[in-house]
CSV table of C-alpha atoms in Angstrom, one decimal:
chain,number,residue,atom,x,y,z
P,16,MET,CA,-19.0,24.3,-10.8
P,17,ARG,CA,-17.1,23.6,-7.5
P,18,THR,CA,-16.1,20.3,-6.0
P,19,VAL,CA,-14.9,20.4,-2.4
P,20,ILE,CA,-12.8,17.5,-1.1
P,21,ILE,CA,-12.5,17.1,2.7
P,22,GLY,CA,-9.3,15.3,3.6
P,23,ALA,CA,-5.9,15.8,1.9
P,24,GLY,CA,-4.5,12.4,2.2
P,25,GLN,CA,-3.8,9.9,-0.6
P,26,ALA,CA,-7.5,9.5,-1.5
P,27,GLY,CA,-8.1,13.2,-1.5
P,28,ARG,CA,-5.1,13.9,-3.6
P,29,ARG,CA,-6.0,11.2,-6.1
P,30,THR,CA,-9.6,12.4,-6.4
P,31,ALA,CA,-8.4,16.0,-7.0
P,32,GLU,CA,-5.8,15.0,-9.6
P,33,LEU,CA,-8.0,12.5,-11.4
P,34,LEU,CA,-10.8,15.0,-11.4
P,35,ARG,CA,-8.6,17.7,-12.9
P,36,GLY,CA,-7.5,15.2,-15.6
P,37,LEU,CA,-11.2,14.7,-16.5
P,38,ASP,CA,-12.4,18.2,-16.2
P,39,ALA,CA,-10.2,21.2,-17.0
P,40,GLU,CA,-12.8,23.8,-15.9
P,41,ARG,CA,-14.2,23.0,-12.5
P,42,GLU,CA,-13.0,24.6,-9.3
P,43,ILE,CA,-11.4,22.0,-7.0
P,44,LEU,CA,-10.8,22.7,-3.3
P,45,LEU,CA,-8.8,20.2,-1.3
P,46,LEU,CA,-9.0,20.7,2.4
P,47,GLY,CA,-6.5,19.1,4.7
P,48,GLU,CA,-6.3,19.1,8.5
P,49,GLU,CA,-2.6,18.4,8.7
P,50,ALA,CA,0.0,21.0,7.8
P,51,GLU,CA,1.7,18.5,5.4
P,52,PRO,CA,0.8,18.3,1.7
P,53,PRO,CA,-0.8,15.0,0.8
P,54,TYR,CA,1.3,11.9,1.2
P,55,ASP,CA,1.0,8.1,1.0
P,56,ARG,CA,1.3,6.3,4.3
P,57,PRO,CA,3.2,3.1,3.7
P,58,PRO,CA,6.6,4.6,4.4
P,59,LEU,CA,5.5,5.9,7.8
P,60,SER,CA,5.9,2.5,9.5
P,61,LYS,CA,9.2,1.7,7.6
P,62,GLU,CA,11.5,4.2,5.9
P,63,ILE,CA,10.5,7.2,8.1
P,64,LEU,CA,11.2,5.2,11.3
P,65,LEU,CA,14.6,4.2,9.9
P,66,GLY,CA,15.5,7.8,9.4
P,67,GLU,CA,14.8,8.6,5.8
P,68,GLU,CA,13.4,12.1,5.6
P,69,HIS,CA,11.6,12.0,2.2
P,70,PRO,CA,11.3,8.4,0.9
P,71,ARG,CA,10.0,8.4,-2.6
P,72,GLY,CA,7.1,6.1,-1.6
P,73,LEU,CA,5.5,9.1,0.2
P,74,MET,CA,4.5,10.4,-3.2
P,75,GLN,CA,4.6,13.8,-1.5
P,76,ARG,CA,4.4,16.6,-4.1
P,77,ASP,CA,5.5,20.2,-3.5
P,78,ILE,CA,2.6,22.5,-2.9
P,79,HIS,CA,3.4,24.2,-6.2
P,80,ALA,CA,2.4,21.0,-8.0
P,81,TYR,CA,-1.1,21.7,-6.8
P,82,GLU,CA,-1.0,25.3,-8.1
P,83,THR,CA,0.1,24.0,-11.5
P,84,GLN,CA,-2.9,21.7,-11.5
P,85,ARG,CA,-5.2,24.5,-10.4
P,86,ILE,CA,-6.1,22.5,-7.3
P,87,ALA,CA,-6.7,24.9,-4.3
P,88,LEU,CA,-4.9,23.0,-1.5
P,89,LEU,CA,-5.9,24.4,1.9
P,90,LEU,CA,-3.8,22.9,4.7
P,91,GLY,CA,-4.3,23.1,8.4
P,92,GLU,CA,-8.0,23.5,7.8
P,93,ARG,CA,-10.4,21.6,10.0
P,94,VAL,CA,-14.0,21.1,8.7
P,95,GLU,CA,-16.5,21.2,11.6
P,96,GLY,CA,-19.7,20.3,9.7
P,97,ILE,CA,-21.5,19.7,6.5
P,98,ASP,CA,-24.8,21.2,5.7
P,99,VAL,CA,-26.3,19.3,2.8
P,100,GLY,CA,-29.4,21.4,2.8
P,101,THR,CA,-27.5,24.6,1.8
P,102,ALA,CA,-24.6,22.6,0.2
P,103,ARG,CA,-21.9,24.2,2.4
P,104,VAL,CA,-19.1,23.0,4.6
P,105,ALA,CA,-18.3,24.9,7.8
P,106,LYS,CA,-14.6,25.3,8.6
P,107,ALA,CA,-13.3,25.6,12.2
P,108,ASP,CA,-12.6,29.3,11.7
P,109,GLY,CA,-16.3,29.9,10.9
P,110,GLU,CA,-15.9,30.3,7.1
P,111,ARG,CA,-18.5,28.5,5.1
P,112,ILE,CA,-17.7,27.1,1.7
P,113,ALA,CA,-20.4,26.3,-0.9
P,114,PHE,CA,-20.1,23.2,-3.0
P,115,ASP,CA,-21.8,21.7,-6.0
P,116,SER,CA,-20.4,18.4,-5.2
P,117,LEU,CA,-18.6,17.2,-2.1
P,118,VAL,CA,-16.1,14.3,-1.6
P,119,ILE,CA,-15.4,13.1,2.0
P,120,ALA,CA,-12.0,11.6,2.1
P,121,THR,CA,-11.3,11.8,5.8
P,122,GLY,CA,-9.7,8.3,6.1
P,123,ALA,CA,-9.4,6.6,9.4
P,124,ARG,CA,-7.6,7.1,12.7
P,125,ALA,CA,-5.7,4.7,14.9
P,126,ARG,CA,-7.9,2.9,17.4
P,127,GLY,CA,-7.1,3.8,21.0
P,128,LEU,CA,-6.7,1.5,23.9
P,129,PRO,CA,-9.6,1.8,26.3
P,130,ILE,CA,-7.7,1.0,29.5
P,131,ALA,CA,-6.3,2.9,32.4
P,132,GLY,CA,-3.1,4.7,31.8
P,133,ALA,CA,-3.4,4.8,28.0
P,134,ASN,CA,-3.3,8.6,28.1
P,135,ASP,CA,0.3,8.7,29.2
P,136,PRO,CA,2.6,10.6,26.7
P,137,ARG,CA,4.7,7.4,26.4
P,138,VAL,CA,1.7,5.6,24.9
P,139,LEU,CA,1.7,6.3,21.1
P,140,THR,CA,-0.2,5.4,18.0
P,141,LEU,CA,1.0,5.7,14.4
P,142,ARG,CA,-1.1,7.1,11.7
P,143,SER,CA,0.2,10.5,10.5
P,144,MET,CA,3.6,11.8,9.4
P,145,ALA,CA,3.7,13.7,12.8
P,146,ASP,CA,3.1,10.4,14.6
P,147,ALA,CA,5.9,8.7,12.6
P,148,ARG,CA,8.4,11.5,13.3
P,149,ALA,CA,7.5,11.5,17.0
P,150,LEU,CA,8.0,7.8,17.2
P,151,SER,CA,11.2,7.9,15.1
P,152,ALA,CA,12.6,10.6,17.3
P,153,ARG,CA,12.2,8.3,20.4
P,154,LEU,CA,13.5,5.0,18.9
P,155,ARG,CA,17.1,4.6,20.0
P,156,PRO,CA,19.4,1.7,20.9
P,157,GLY,CA,18.4,0.1,24.2
P,158,LEU,CA,14.9,1.6,24.3
P,159,ARG,CA,12.4,-0.9,25.6
P,160,LEU,CA,9.5,-0.7,23.1
P,161,ALA,CA,6.3,-2.6,23.7
P,162,VAL,CA,4.0,-2.9,20.7
P,163,GLY,CA,0.3,-3.7,21.3
P,164,GLY,CA,-0.9,-5.7,18.3
P,165,ALA,CA,0.8,-8.1,16.0
P,166,GLY,CA,-1.0,-6.8,12.9
P,167,LEU,CA,0.7,-5.3,9.9
P,168,ILE,CA,1.6,-1.9,11.4
P,169,GLY,CA,2.7,-3.3,14.7
P,170,LEU,CA,5.0,-5.8,13.1
P,171,GLU,CA,6.5,-3.3,10.7
P,172,VAL,CA,7.2,-1.0,13.6
P,173,ALA,CA,8.7,-3.9,15.5
P,174,ALA,CA,10.9,-4.8,12.5
P,175,ALA,CA,12.1,-1.2,12.2
P,176,ALA,CA,12.7,-0.7,15.9
P,177,ILE,CA,14.7,-3.9,16.4
P,178,GLN,CA,16.9,-2.8,13.4
P,179,LEU,CA,17.5,0.4,15.3
P,180,GLY,CA,18.7,-1.5,18.4
P,181,CYS,CA,15.6,-1.3,20.5
P,182,ALA,CA,14.5,-4.1,22.7
P,183,VAL,CA,11.1,-5.0,21.3
P,184,THR,CA,8.2,-7.0,22.8
P,185,VAL,CA,5.0,-7.5,20.8
P,186,LEU,CA,1.9,-8.2,22.8
P,187,GLU,CA,-1.0,-9.8,20.9
P,188,MET,CA,-4.3,-11.0,22.1
P,189,GLY,CA,-4.7,-13.6,19.3
P,190,ASP,CA,-2.6,-16.7,18.8
P,191,ARG,CA,-0.5,-15.6,15.8
P,192,ALA,CA,0.9,-12.8,13.7
P,193,MET,CA,-1.3,-11.0,11.2
P,194,ALA,CA,-4.1,-13.5,11.8
P,195,ARG,CA,-6.6,-11.2,10.2
P,196,CYS,CA,-5.0,-11.4,6.8
P,197,VAL,CA,-2.8,-14.4,6.3
P,198,PRO,CA,-3.1,-18.2,7.0
P,199,GLU,CA,-1.2,-19.9,9.7
P,200,THR,CA,1.7,-21.1,7.6
P,201,ILE,CA,2.5,-17.5,6.6
P,202,SER,CA,2.1,-16.3,10.2
P,203,SER,CA,4.7,-18.8,11.3
P,204,ARG,CA,7.2,-17.6,8.7
P,205,ILE,CA,6.7,-14.0,9.7
P,206,GLU,CA,7.1,-14.9,13.3
P,207,THR,CA,10.3,-16.7,12.5
P,208,TRP,CA,11.8,-13.5,10.9
P,209,HIS,CA,10.9,-11.5,14.0
P,210,ARG,CA,12.2,-14.0,16.5
P,211,ALA,CA,15.4,-14.5,14.6
P,212,ALA,CA,16.0,-10.7,14.8
P,213,GLY,CA,15.4,-10.7,18.6
P,214,VAL,CA,11.8,-9.5,18.8
P,215,VAL,CA,9.9,-11.1,21.7
P,216,LEU,CA,6.4,-12.2,20.5
P,217,LYS,CA,3.8,-12.8,23.2
P,218,PHE,CA,0.6,-14.4,21.9
P,219,GLY,CA,-2.6,-14.9,23.9
P,220,CYS,CA,-1.5,-11.8,25.8
P,221,ARG,CA,-4.1,-9.1,26.6
P,222,LEU,CA,-3.0,-5.7,27.9
P,223,THR,CA,-5.2,-4.9,30.9
P,224,ALA,CA,-3.7,-1.8,32.5
P,225,ILE,CA,-0.8,0.6,32.1
P,226,GLU,CA,0.8,2.0,35.2
P,227,PRO,CA,2.8,5.1,34.3
P,228,ARG,CA,5.8,5.3,36.5
P,229,ARG,CA,8.4,8.0,36.4
P,230,GLU,CA,11.1,5.8,34.9
P,231,ALA,CA,9.0,3.5,32.9
P,232,LEU,CA,5.6,2.2,32.0
P,233,ARG,CA,4.5,-0.9,33.9
P,234,LEU,CA,2.2,-3.0,31.6
P,235,TYR,CA,-0.2,-5.5,33.2
P,236,THR,CA,-1.1,-8.3,30.8
P,237,SER,CA,-2.9,-11.6,31.0
P,238,GLY,CA,0.6,-13.1,30.6
P,239,GLY,CA,2.3,-11.2,33.4
P,240,GLU,CA,3.8,-7.8,33.9
P,241,ILE,CA,6.4,-6.1,31.8
P,242,GLU,CA,8.3,-2.8,31.8
P,243,ALA,CA,8.6,-0.6,28.8
P,244,ASP,CA,9.9,2.9,28.0
P,245,LEU,CA,7.4,3.3,25.2
P,246,LEU,CA,4.2,1.6,24.1
P,247,LEU,CA,3.0,1.7,20.6
P,248,VAL,CA,-0.7,0.8,20.3
P,249,ALA,CA,-1.4,-0.8,16.9
P,250,ILE,CA,-4.8,-2.4,17.2
P,251,GLY,CA,-6.5,-1.2,14.0
P,252,ALA,CA,-8.2,1.8,12.7
P,253,VAL,CA,-11.5,3.6,13.0
P,254,PRO,CA,-13.1,5.4,10.0
P,255,ASN,CA,-13.5,9.2,10.4
P,256,ASP,CA,-17.2,9.1,9.4
P,257,GLU,CA,-18.6,11.5,12.0
P,258,LEU,CA,-19.0,14.5,9.7
P,259,ALA,CA,-21.0,12.3,7.3
P,260,ARG,CA,-23.1,10.9,10.1
P,261,GLU,CA,-23.9,14.3,11.6
P,262,ALA,CA,-24.9,15.5,8.2
P,263,GLY,CA,-27.5,12.7,8.0
P,264,ILE,CA,-25.6,10.6,5.4
P,265,ALA,CA,-25.9,6.9,5.8
P,266,VAL,CA,-23.0,5.5,7.8
P,267,GLU,CA,-22.2,2.0,9.1
P,268,ASP,CA,-18.6,1.8,10.4
P,269,GLY,CA,-17.7,3.8,7.3
P,270,ILE,CA,-19.7,5.9,4.9
P,271,LEU,CA,-21.9,3.6,2.8
P,272,THR,CA,-21.3,4.1,-0.9
P,273,ASP,CA,-22.2,2.4,-4.2
P,274,ALA,CA,-19.3,1.1,-6.3
P,275,SER,CA,-18.9,4.6,-7.8
P,276,GLY,CA,-18.5,6.3,-4.4
P,277,ARG,CA,-22.0,7.8,-4.2
P,278,THR,CA,-23.3,8.2,-0.7
P,279,SER,CA,-27.0,8.3,0.4
P,280,HIS,CA,-26.9,12.0,-0.6
P,281,PRO,CA,-26.7,12.7,-4.4
P,282,GLN,CA,-24.2,15.6,-4.1
P,283,VAL,CA,-21.9,13.8,-1.7
P,284,PHE,CA,-19.3,11.1,-2.4
P,285,ALA,CA,-16.8,9.2,-0.2
P,286,ALA,CA,-13.3,8.3,-1.3
P,287,GLY,CA,-10.7,5.9,0.2
P,288,GLU,CA,-10.6,4.2,3.5
P,289,VAL,CA,-13.6,6.1,5.0
P,290,ALA,CA,-15.9,4.5,2.5
P,291,ARG,CA,-17.8,1.2,3.0
P,292,ILE,CA,-18.2,0.2,-0.6
P,293,ARG,CA,-20.9,-2.0,-2.1
P,294,ARG,CA,-19.3,-5.0,-3.7
P,295,PRO,CA,-20.6,-7.1,-6.6
P,296,SER,CA,-21.8,-9.6,-4.0
P,297,GLY,CA,-24.1,-6.9,-2.6
P,298,ARG,CA,-22.2,-6.7,0.7
P,299,HIS,CA,-20.7,-3.4,1.8
P,300,VAL,CA,-17.0,-3.7,2.7
P,301,ARG,CA,-14.5,-1.1,4.0
P,302,PHE,CA,-10.8,-1.5,3.1
P,303,GLU,CA,-7.8,-0.1,5.0
P,304,THR,CA,-5.3,-0.2,2.2
P,305,TRP,CA,-3.1,1.9,-0.1
P,306,GLN,CA,-4.9,0.2,-2.9
P,307,VAL,CA,-8.4,1.6,-2.1
P,308,ALA,CA,-7.0,5.1,-1.6
P,309,GLN,CA,-5.2,4.9,-4.9
P,310,HIS,CA,-7.8,3.3,-7.2
P,311,GLN,CA,-11.3,3.9,-5.7
P,312,PRO,CA,-10.9,7.7,-6.4
P,313,VAL,CA,-10.9,6.7,-10.2
P,314,ALA,CA,-14.5,5.7,-9.7
P,315,VAL,CA,-15.3,8.8,-7.7
P,316,ALA,CA,-13.7,11.2,-10.2
P,317,HIS,CA,-15.6,9.6,-13.0
P,318,ALA,CA,-18.9,9.7,-11.1
P,319,LEU,CA,-18.4,13.4,-10.4
P,320,CYS,CA,-18.2,13.9,-14.1
P,321,GLY,CA,-21.3,11.8,-14.8
P,322,THR,CA,-19.5,8.7,-16.1
P,323,GLU,CA,-19.4,5.2,-14.6
P,324,ARG,CA,-16.2,3.4,-13.7
P,325,PRO,CA,-17.4,1.3,-10.8
P,326,TYR,CA,-14.7,0.1,-8.3
P,327,ALA,CA,-14.6,-3.7,-8.1
P,328,GLU,CA,-10.9,-4.5,-7.7
P,329,LEU,CA,-9.7,-7.6,-6.1
P,330,PRO,CA,-8.4,-6.6,-2.6
P,331,TRP,CA,-4.6,-6.4,-2.5
P,332,HIS,CA,-2.2,-5.2,0.1
P,333,TRP,CA,1.4,-5.8,1.1
P,334,THR,CA,3.9,-5.5,3.9
P,335,ASP,CA,7.7,-5.2,3.9
P,336,GLN,CA,9.5,-6.6,6.9
P,337,PHE,CA,13.2,-7.6,7.3
P,338,GLY,CA,13.8,-7.3,3.6
P,339,HIS,CA,10.9,-9.6,2.7
P,340,ASN,CA,7.9,-8.5,0.7
P,341,VAL,CA,4.6,-10.1,1.5
P,342,GLN,CA,1.6,-9.5,-0.8
P,343,ILE,CA,-1.9,-10.5,0.1
P,344,LEU,CA,-4.5,-11.0,-2.7
P,345,GLY,CA,-8.2,-11.5,-2.3
P,346,ALA,CA,-10.1,-12.3,0.9
P,347,HIS,CA,-8.5,-14.3,3.7
P,348,SER,CA,-10.8,-16.8,5.1
P,349,SER,CA,-10.3,-19.7,7.4
P,350,GLY,CA,-12.8,-21.6,5.2
P,351,LEU,CA,-10.1,-21.9,2.5
P,352,ASP,CA,-7.7,-24.8,2.0
P,353,TRP,CA,-4.2,-23.2,1.9
P,354,LEU,CA,-1.6,-24.9,-0.4
P,355,LEU,CA,2.0,-23.9,-0.6
P,356,ARG,CA,3.8,-23.6,-3.9
P,357,ALA,CA,7.5,-23.0,-3.5
P,358,GLU,CA,10.0,-21.9,-6.2
P,359,GLY,CA,13.2,-21.7,-4.3
P,360,GLU,CA,12.9,-18.8,-1.8
P,361,ARG,CA,9.8,-17.5,-3.6
P,362,LEU,CA,6.6,-18.7,-2.1
P,363,SER,CA,3.0,-18.6,-3.2
P,364,CYS,CA,0.3,-19.7,-0.7
P,365,LEU,CA,-2.9,-20.4,-2.5
P,366,GLY,CA,-6.3,-20.5,-0.8
P,367,LEU,CA,-8.7,-22.9,-2.5
P,368,ASP,CA,-12.4,-23.1,-1.9
P,369,ALA,CA,-14.3,-26.4,-1.7
P,370,ASP,CA,-14.7,-26.4,-5.5
P,371,GLY,CA,-11.0,-26.0,-6.1
P,372,ARG,CA,-11.1,-22.4,-7.2
P,373,VAL,CA,-8.4,-20.1,-6.0
P,374,GLN,CA,-10.0,-17.3,-3.9
P,375,GLY,CA,-7.0,-15.8,-2.2
P,376,ALA,CA,-3.3,-15.9,-2.3
P,377,VAL,CA,-0.3,-14.7,-0.2
P,378,LEU,CA,3.1,-14.2,-1.9
P,379,ILE,CA,6.4,-14.0,-0.1
P,380,ASP,CA,9.2,-12.4,-2.2
P,381,ASN,CA,7.2,-13.4,-5.3
P,382,GLY,CA,5.4,-10.3,-6.5
P,383,ARG,CA,5.8,-11.3,-10.1
P,384,GLU,CA,3.0,-13.9,-9.6
P,385,ALA,CA,0.6,-11.3,-8.3
P,386,THR,CA,-0.8,-10.5,-11.8
P,387,PRO,CA,-1.2,-14.1,-12.9
P,388,LEU,CA,-2.9,-14.9,-9.6
P,389,ARG,CA,-5.2,-11.9,-9.9
P,390,ARG,CA,-6.3,-13.3,-13.2
P,391,ILE,CA,-6.7,-16.9,-11.9
P,392,ILE,CA,-8.8,-15.6,-9.0
P,393,ALA,CA,-10.9,-13.4,-11.3
P,394,ALA,CA,-11.5,-16.3,-13.8
P,395,GLY,CA,-13.0,-18.4,-10.9
P,396,LYS,CA,-12.3,-21.6,-12.6
P,397,PRO,CA,-11.5,-24.8,-10.6
P,398,LEU,CA,-7.9,-25.8,-11.2
P,399,GLY,CA,-6.3,-29.1,-10.3
P,400,ARG,CA,-4.1,-29.1,-7.3
P,401,GLN,CA,-1.4,-31.0,-9.1
P,402,ARG,CA,-1.0,-28.3,-11.7
P,403,LEU,CA,-1.3,-25.5,-9.2
P,404,LEU,CA,1.5,-26.9,-7.1
P,405,ASP,CA,3.8,-28.0,-10.0
P,406,PRO,CA,6.6,-25.5,-10.1
P,407,SER,CA,7.4,-26.5,-13.6
P,408,VAL,CA,4.0,-25.1,-14.7
P,409,PRO,CA,4.2,-21.3,-14.6
P,410,LEU,CA,1.2,-19.7,-13.0
P,411,ARG,CA,0.9,-17.4,-16.0
P,412,GLN,CA,0.0,-20.5,-18.1
P,413,LEU,CA,-2.9,-21.2,-15.8
P,414,CYS,CA,-4.7,-17.9,-16.2
N,22,MET,CA,32.9,7.6,-21.9
N,23,MET,CA,30.2,5.4,-23.4
N,24,THR,CA,31.0,1.7,-23.7
N,25,TRP,CA,29.2,-1.3,-25.2
N,26,HIS,CA,28.7,-4.0,-22.6
N,27,ASP,CA,28.1,-7.7,-23.4
N,28,VAL,CA,24.9,-9.2,-22.0
N,29,ALA,CA,24.6,-12.8,-23.5
N,30,PRO,CA,24.4,-14.6,-26.8
N,31,GLU,CA,21.2,-13.7,-28.7
N,32,GLY,CA,20.0,-17.3,-28.6
N,33,ASP,CA,20.1,-17.4,-24.8
N,34,PHE,CA,17.2,-14.9,-24.5
N,35,GLU,CA,13.7,-16.1,-23.7
N,36,PRO,CA,10.7,-13.8,-24.3
N,37,ASP,CA,9.6,-11.8,-21.2
N,38,VAL,CA,12.6,-13.1,-19.2
N,39,PRO,CA,15.2,-10.3,-18.8
N,40,LYS,CA,18.9,-10.7,-18.3
N,41,VAL,CA,20.6,-8.4,-15.8
N,42,VAL,CA,24.1,-6.9,-15.9
N,43,GLN,CA,25.7,-4.8,-13.2
N,44,VAL,CA,28.0,-2.1,-14.3
N,45,GLY,CA,29.4,-0.2,-11.3
N,46,ASP,CA,26.4,1.1,-9.4
N,47,ASP,CA,24.1,0.6,-12.4
N,48,ARG,CA,21.9,-2.4,-12.8
N,49,ILE,CA,20.6,-2.9,-16.3
N,50,ALA,CA,17.9,-5.3,-17.4
N,51,VAL,CA,17.8,-6.4,-21.0
N,52,PHE,CA,14.7,-7.8,-22.6
N,53,ARG,CA,13.9,-9.6,-25.9
N,54,LEU,CA,10.6,-8.3,-27.3
N,55,ASP,CA,9.0,-9.1,-30.6
N,56,ASP,CA,10.9,-6.3,-32.4
N,57,GLY,CA,14.3,-6.5,-30.8
N,58,PHE,CA,16.3,-6.1,-27.7
N,59,TYR,CA,15.7,-3.3,-25.1
N,60,ALA,CA,17.7,-2.3,-22.1
N,61,ILE,CA,16.3,-0.4,-19.1
N,62,SER,CA,17.4,0.5,-15.6
N,63,ASP,CA,16.5,-2.5,-13.4
N,64,ILE,CA,15.5,-0.3,-10.4
N,65,CYS,CA,11.9,0.9,-10.0
N,66,THR,CA,11.6,4.7,-9.8
N,67,HIS,CA,9.0,4.5,-7.1
N,68,GLU,CA,10.7,2.6,-4.3
N,69,TYR,CA,13.7,0.4,-4.4
N,70,ALA,CA,12.9,-2.9,-6.1
N,71,LEU,CA,14.3,-5.0,-8.9
N,72,LEU,CA,12.1,-4.8,-12.0
N,73,SER,CA,13.7,-8.0,-13.3
N,74,ASP,CA,11.8,-9.8,-10.5
N,75,GLY,CA,8.5,-8.4,-11.8
N,76,PHE,CA,5.9,-9.6,-14.2
N,77,CYS,CA,6.6,-8.9,-17.9
N,78,GLU,CA,4.1,-9.0,-20.7
N,79,GLU,CA,3.4,-7.2,-24.0
N,80,GLY,CA,6.4,-4.9,-23.7
N,81,LYS,CA,5.5,-3.8,-20.2
N,82,ILE,CA,7.2,-4.6,-16.9
N,83,GLU,CA,5.5,-4.4,-13.6
N,84,CYS,CA,7.3,-3.8,-10.4
N,85,PRO,CA,7.1,-6.8,-8.1
N,86,LEU,CA,6.5,-4.7,-5.0
N,87,HIS,CA,3.9,-2.2,-5.7
N,88,GLN,CA,2.8,-2.8,-9.3
N,89,ALA,CA,4.2,0.3,-10.8
N,90,CYS,CA,4.2,-0.4,-14.6
N,91,PHE,CA,6.7,0.7,-17.2
N,92,ASP,CA,7.0,0.5,-21.0
N,93,ILE,CA,10.2,-1.4,-21.7
N,94,ARG,CA,10.8,0.2,-25.1
N,95,SER,CA,10.5,3.8,-23.9
N,96,GLY,CA,11.1,3.4,-20.2
N,97,LYS,CA,8.0,5.5,-19.7
N,98,ALA,CA,6.2,5.2,-16.3
N,99,LEU,CA,2.6,4.2,-17.2
N,100,ASP,CA,0.7,4.7,-14.0
N,101,GLU,CA,1.1,5.7,-10.4
N,102,PRO,CA,2.8,4.9,-8.1
N,103,ALA,CA,5.6,5.4,-10.6
N,104,GLU,CA,5.8,8.8,-12.1
N,105,ILE,CA,9.5,9.0,-13.1
N,106,ASP,CA,10.5,7.3,-16.3
N,107,LEU,CA,13.3,4.6,-16.4
N,108,HIS,CA,16.6,5.2,-18.1
N,109,THR,CA,16.8,3.3,-21.3
N,110,TYR,CA,20.0,2.3,-23.1
N,111,PRO,CA,20.8,1.6,-26.7
N,112,THR,CA,21.3,-2.0,-27.7
N,113,ARG,CA,22.8,-3.8,-30.6
N,114,VAL,CA,23.7,-7.4,-31.6
N,115,GLU,CA,27.4,-7.7,-32.3
N,116,GLY,CA,28.7,-11.1,-33.5
N,117,GLY,CA,25.6,-12.8,-32.1
N,118,VAL,CA,26.1,-11.2,-28.7
N,119,VAL,CA,23.5,-8.7,-27.3
N,120,GLN,CA,25.1,-5.5,-26.0
N,121,PHE,CA,24.0,-2.3,-24.5
N,122,GLN,CA,25.7,1.1,-24.3
N,123,LEU,CA,26.4,2.9,-21.1
């Protein structure tokens, strides 16, 4: 019995290791396109940029750790196609590998900017270790860095770059920071950290063209022209679902799966960020988080062994900027009423629906409340505002 | 040389609320659990974070940043992203004062 996993990122590694834990016998092949052994991505936009070579958060094991687990890790291997009819994957070098079951864990790639001049070598994106090292090598005091996008990655890079002495300008089409995942009151706090450190934030600012000049990039925006030595484009990610689509597997901005990671083909599964997962509500949702790459493979590994452990976790992600930790629980929706609960410097922002049930939360430097809030959200009980906001009532008493 | 360090009077401890003592570069968190006092390193082995800021329940402490979970009695890392166990330190109650040895 052989399981082939395409993609040796966090989700691929987790699937391989969890599968080995459940099944000592089967042959496991983990194919990665990069030369690097699997790693977690969160440090790429933080510690790696600040010059740490091997932050512990990378979770990057030595290749011998895979030998010990009898996981055949093949790096620098690009898969060109999947033939579900003959149950084989085709590598770029022409070799074909047969599988009994296949896991697609190809993740996502940085979205490019579809404007003139974006192919200049001074226009970068950040997704891989190689990207992070290339960016890190160019950040130096005085460098004029423009960041396109005030989302989580763009702001983490801005925070690191300003700490390294760069002159940083963030250009954002929308009207506030991290608008996709936090309410306004949290955006304004995050913006305050950036401005206090000297980052220039320009909202309502659309980048329309890049004119590469010899000495600098000239950026044309809806809010005027600026010069930059380097432009980092951080405007989201696109799932690497082409292999699945070409193989005839159902795809819709991500590979459609059930809660156990099964795709439309019975031998093929999808793990991590490339999957668009069926939720208890019946909707399919794709997540771009460490959490999904870490925990959804539990469902996949079990399903590969014929047992059910459906993935139905409450969405959770975090960002670390300027020494602050921001955690985001549940869905962010403008339909919620957001209340602030402050305990000194620790902050909980609670999103209540019309019935008074907590549906989402954002925590600043207050991670100890994540587990109580997860339970409060899961319980789905209406809670009085008074009690929720009373700092003398610990949240753990309300769950 | 190993030394016993004072933490606080026994009666000052609340369940699930650690007390933290800094000794040189080491930061130690001391907990009262049902069956006694336990001392662990306060620094998460995954990424730098103070475990004493985390959520504590049923003898387990969860890192406030990324939810790595540790057994307070044994220091054992219970799940990824933590894989390295925490240091634990012997404790005793001497004249009503909780101490740990380092």
